[in-house]
mmCIF file of C-alpha atoms in Angstrom:
data_model
loop_
_atom_site.group_PDB
_atom_site.id
_atom_site.type_symbol
_atom_site.label_atom_id
_atom_site.label_comp_id
_atom_site.label_asym_id
_atom_site.label_seq_id
_atom_site.Cartn_x
_atom_site.Cartn_y
_atom_site.Cartn_z
ATOM 1 C CA MET Z 1 0.000 0.000 0.000
ATOM 2 C CA THR Z 2 1.056 3.522 -0.582
ATOM 3 C CA GLU Z 3 1.516 6.057 2.139
ATOM 4 C CA ALA Z 4 -1.434 8.146 0.890
ATOM 5 C CA SER Z 5 -3.844 5.193 0.936
ATOM 6 C CA ASP Z 6 -2.607 4.185 4.430
ATOM 7 C CA ARG Z 7 -3.376 7.685 5.655
ATOM 8 C CA ASN Z 8 -6.768 7.679 3.911
ATOM 9 C CA GLU Z 9 -7.759 4.338 5.490
ATOM 10 C CA ALA Z 10 -6.660 5.542 8.950
ATOM 11 C CA ALA Z 11 -8.698 8.737 8.560
ATOM 12 C CA GLN Z 12 -11.756 6.769 7.429
ATOM 13 C CA GLY Z 13 -11.297 4.471 10.430
ATOM 14 C CA ILE Z 14 -11.172 7.327 12.927
ATOM 15 C CA GLU Z 15 -13.969 9.175 11.130
ATOM 16 C CA GLY Z 16 -16.048 6.021 11.247
ATOM 17 C CA VAL Z 17 -15.480 5.637 14.986
ATOM 18 C CA LEU Z 18 -16.307 9.310 15.569
ATOM 19 C CA LEU Z 19 -19.504 9.106 13.507
ATOM 20 C CA ALA Z 20 -20.666 5.815 14.998
ATOM 21 C CA ASN Z 21 -20.048 6.965 18.587
ATOM 22 C CA ARG Z 22 -20.916 10.658 18.288
ATOM 23 C CA ASP Z 23 -23.742 10.572 20.850
ATOM 24 C CA ARG Z 24 -21.665 8.501 23.256
ATOM 25 C CA ILE Z 25 -18.712 10.890 22.986
ATOM 26 C CA LEU Z 26 -20.973 13.927 23.460
ATOM 27 C CA ARG Z 27 -22.509 12.367 26.595
ATOM 28 C CA PHE Z 28 -19.008 11.580 27.870
ATOM 29 C CA LEU Z 29 -17.965 15.198 27.344
ATOM 30 C CA GLU Z 30 -21.127 16.541 28.994
ATOM 31 C CA VAL Z 31 -20.608 14.284 32.022
ATOM 32 C CA ARG Z 32 -17.005 15.479 32.245
ATOM 33 C CA GLY Z 33 -18.277 19.052 32.550
ATOM 34 C CA ALA Z 34 -18.321 20.326 28.963
ATOM 35 C CA GLY Z 35 -21.971 21.357 29.133
ATOM 36 C CA ASP Z 36 -22.858 23.504 26.125
ATOM 37 C CA SER Z 37 -19.270 23.266 24.870
ATOM 38 C CA ALA Z 38 -19.555 19.527 24.137
ATOM 39 C CA GLU Z 39 -20.294 20.149 20.443
ATOM 40 C CA ASP Z 40 -17.325 22.527 20.137
ATOM 41 C CA ILE Z 41 -15.013 20.059 21.832
ATOM 42 C CA PHE Z 42 -16.297 17.263 19.595
ATOM 43 C CA GLN Z 43 -15.526 19.454 16.575
ATOM 44 C CA ASP Z 44 -11.992 20.102 17.906
ATOM 45 C CA LEU Z 45 -11.607 16.375 18.546
ATOM 46 C CA TRP Z 46 -12.709 15.584 14.987
ATOM 47 C CA MET Z 47 -10.254 18.094 13.528
ATOM 48 C CA ARG Z 48 -7.326 16.922 15.620
ATOM 49 C CA LEU Z 49 -7.862 13.219 15.055
ATOM 50 C CA THR Z 50 -8.565 13.394 11.330
ATOM 51 C CA GLU Z 51 -5.700 15.788 10.566
ATOM 52 C CA ARG Z 52 -3.071 13.683 12.319
ATOM 53 C CA ARG Z 53 -1.113 11.144 10.402
ATOM 54 C CA THR Z 54 -1.434 7.961 12.422
ATOM 55 C CA GLY Z 55 -1.004 4.318 11.732
ATOM 56 C CA PRO Z 56 -3.522 1.620 12.499
ATOM 57 C CA ILE Z 57 -5.035 1.892 15.975
ATOM 58 C CA ALA Z 58 -5.796 -1.385 17.757
ATOM 59 C CA ASP Z 59 -8.684 -0.053 19.872
ATOM 60 C CA PRO Z 60 -9.919 3.127 18.201
ATOM 61 C CA LEU Z 61 -12.815 3.890 20.565
ATOM 62 C CA PRO Z 62 -10.654 4.028 23.734
ATOM 63 C CA TYR Z 63 -8.144 6.088 21.727
ATOM 64 C CA VAL Z 64 -10.878 8.564 20.773
ATOM 65 C CA MET Z 65 -12.236 8.699 24.333
ATOM 66 C CA ARG Z 66 -8.762 9.347 25.720
ATOM 67 C CA ALA Z 67 -8.249 12.136 23.192
ATOM 68 C CA ALA Z 68 -11.622 13.610 24.221
ATOM 69 C CA ASN Z 69 -10.583 13.445 27.875
ATOM 70 C CA ASN Z 70 -7.304 15.194 27.063
ATOM 71 C CA LEU Z 71 -9.189 17.959 25.257
ATOM 72 C CA MET Z 72 -11.420 18.389 28.313
ATOM 73 C CA LEU Z 73 -8.345 18.678 30.526
ATOM 74 C CA ASP Z 74 -6.868 21.285 28.173
ATOM 75 C CA ARG Z 75 -10.121 23.281 28.267
ATOM 76 C CA TYR Z 76 -10.283 23.036 32.053
ATOM 77 C CA ARG Z 77 -6.709 24.279 32.415
ATOM 78 C CA SER Z 78 -7.348 27.100 29.964
ATOM 79 C CA ALA Z 79 -10.496 28.163 31.841
ATOM 80 C CA ARG Z 80 -8.609 28.030 35.145
ATOM 81 C CA GLN Z 81 -5.818 30.214 33.789
ATOM 82 C CA SER Z 82 -8.397 32.611 32.391
ATOM 83 C CA SER Z 83 -10.132 32.934 35.756
ATOM 84 C CA LEU Z 84 -6.796 33.491 37.518
ATOM 85 C CA ARG Z 85 -5.942 36.174 34.967
ATOM 86 C CA ASP Z 86 -9.358 37.795 35.475
ATOM 87 C CA ALA Z 87 -8.883 37.729 39.247
ATOM 88 C CA ALA Z 88 -5.511 39.446 38.850
ATOM 89 C CA TRP Z 89 -7.137 42.114 36.669
ATOM 90 C CA THR Z 90 -9.863 42.638 39.261
ATOM 91 C CA GLU Z 91 -7.323 43.042 42.065
ATOM 92 C CA ALA Z 92 -5.324 45.509 39.999
ATOM 93 C CA SER Z 93 -8.380 47.601 39.195
ATOM 94 C CA SER Z 94 -9.396 48.231 42.819
ATOM 95 C CA ALA Z 95 -7.044 51.162 43.417
ATOM 96 C CA GLN Z 96 -7.637 54.471 45.241
ATOM 97 C CA ARG Z 97 -7.902 57.887 43.546
ATOM 98 C CA PRO Z 98 -4.481 58.730 42.058
ATOM 99 C CA SER Z 99 -2.547 61.988 42.339
ATOM 100 C CA ALA Z 100 -2.332 64.346 39.349
ATOM 101 C CA GLU Z 101 1.140 63.066 38.494
ATOM 102 C CA THR Z 102 0.017 59.442 38.691
ATOM 103 C CA ALA Z 103 -3.023 60.254 36.549
ATOM 104 C CA LEU Z 104 -0.796 61.833 33.872
ATOM 105 C CA ILE Z 105 1.563 58.846 33.856
ATOM 106 C CA SER Z 106 -1.431 56.528 33.679
ATOM 107 C CA ARG Z 107 -2.840 58.376 30.660
ATOM 108 C CA GLU Z 108 0.491 58.039 28.865
ATOM 109 C CA GLN Z 109 0.668 54.354 29.742
ATOM 110 C CA LEU Z 110 -2.916 53.878 28.588
ATOM 111 C CA ALA Z 111 -1.999 55.315 25.203
ATOM 112 C CA LEU Z 112 0.888 52.837 24.981
ATOM 113 C CA VAL Z 113 -1.412 49.986 25.975
ATOM 114 C CA GLU Z 114 -3.884 51.047 23.283
ATOM 115 C CA GLN Z 115 -1.051 50.985 20.726
ATOM 116 C CA ALA Z 116 -0.003 47.499 21.906
ATOM 117 C CA ILE Z 117 -3.576 46.246 21.602
ATOM 118 C CA MET Z 118 -3.902 47.613 18.065
ATOM 119 C CA ALA Z 119 -0.516 46.134 17.146
ATOM 120 C CA SER Z 120 -1.952 42.688 17.981
ATOM 121 C CA GLY Z 121 -4.245 42.969 14.970
ATOM 122 C CA GLU Z 122 -7.646 44.405 14.246
ATOM 123 C CA ARG Z 123 -9.574 41.181 14.989
ATOM 124 C CA ALA Z 124 -7.676 40.535 18.220
ATOM 125 C CA ALA Z 125 -8.253 44.125 19.367
ATOM 126 C CA ARG Z 126 -11.970 43.867 18.577
ATOM 127 C CA ILE Z 127 -12.286 40.563 20.419
ATOM 128 C CA PHE Z 128 -10.385 41.967 23.394
ATOM 129 C CA ARG Z 129 -12.654 45.020 23.626
ATOM 130 C CA ARG Z 130 -15.845 42.984 23.244
ATOM 131 C CA PHE Z 131 -14.718 40.614 26.017
ATOM 132 C CA ARG Z 132 -12.963 42.917 28.470
ATOM 133 C CA VAL Z 133 -14.838 46.205 27.953
ATOM 134 C CA ASP Z 134 -18.292 45.154 26.764
ATOM 135 C CA GLY Z 135 -18.413 41.986 28.882
ATOM 136 C CA VAL Z 136 -19.604 39.771 26.029
ATOM 137 C CA ALA Z 137 -19.066 36.019 26.523
ATOM 138 C CA GLN Z 138 -16.289 34.442 24.463
ATOM 139 C CA ARG Z 139 -18.731 32.012 22.812
ATOM 140 C CA ASP Z 140 -20.943 34.926 21.686
ATOM 141 C CA ILE Z 141 -17.908 36.780 20.355
ATOM 142 C CA ALA Z 142 -16.889 33.694 18.358
ATOM 143 C CA VAL Z 143 -20.307 33.601 16.706
ATOM 144 C CA GLU Z 144 -20.296 37.362 16.137
ATOM 145 C CA VAL Z 145 -16.839 37.419 14.538
ATOM 146 C CA GLY Z 146 -17.286 34.107 12.711
ATOM 147 C CA VAL Z 147 -14.369 32.220 14.254
ATOM 148 C CA SER Z 148 -14.023 29.281 16.633
ATOM 149 C CA LEU Z 149 -13.941 29.649 20.391
ATOM 150 C CA SER Z 150 -10.297 28.564 20.442
ATOM 151 C CA THR Z 151 -9.466 31.360 17.971
ATOM 152 C CA VAL Z 152 -11.121 33.865 20.312
ATOM 153 C CA GLU Z 153 -9.070 32.475 23.203
ATOM 154 C CA ALA Z 154 -5.875 32.592 21.122
ATOM 155 C CA ASP Z 155 -6.515 36.202 20.121
ATOM 156 C CA LEU Z 156 -7.144 37.125 23.755
ATOM 157 C CA ARG Z 157 -3.898 35.415 24.767
ATOM 158 C CA LYS Z 158 -2.062 37.383 22.050
ATOM 159 C CA VAL Z 159 -3.385 40.700 23.398
ATOM 160 C CA TYR Z 160 -2.745 39.681 27.020
ATOM 161 C CA ALA Z 161 0.856 38.779 26.100
ATOM 162 C CA ALA Z 162 1.374 42.169 24.440
ATOM 163 C CA ILE Z 163 -0.038 43.948 27.479
ATOM 164 C CA ALA Z 164 2.039 41.824 29.872
ATOM 165 C CA LYS Z 165 5.200 42.645 27.893
ATOM 166 C CA LEU Z 166 4.345 46.339 28.081
ATOM 167 C CA ARG Z 167 3.590 46.056 31.779
ATOM 168 C CA LYS Z 168 7.056 44.637 32.398
ATOM 169 C CA GLN Z 169 8.478 47.727 30.723
ATOM 170 C CA PHE Z 170 6.344 49.942 32.982
ATOM 171 C CA ASP Z 171 7.527 48.098 36.089
ATOM 172 C CA ALA Z 172 11.188 48.357 35.081
#
């Protein structure tokens, strides 16, 4: 057999397992805490497993279930990091009224932060503002912008990294 046909048969095998056990996998994800995100996670699972170049898998269903569990763990860790980041933002925002000098410095820093946000890209800046300023849920932003939830999260991480880099410069 050729390498291309081996890859095609492996993809059909995984696709077949995913299609045949879709409801079972969705229930598994919901029980593991995915809730409304079960469909999104299933979609991510489908993309990851069908894009990979793998050889024959002896027990494909346990392989798929393990991959689904790993995706759930990744989502949980990402959500945990997001909540920790949000808590840090909340703590930082509960400051007292600044002096005139501090207010001037803050305005200058705000302008630099705005430049850093815009430098992250127009879509990332829009997503950041909709999430952090407007308080729109990430899932709703994904639908609004027409991208996946993981793309929204990646764009937010990009903006957060730019702001964190700038913050290090401020602290120096």
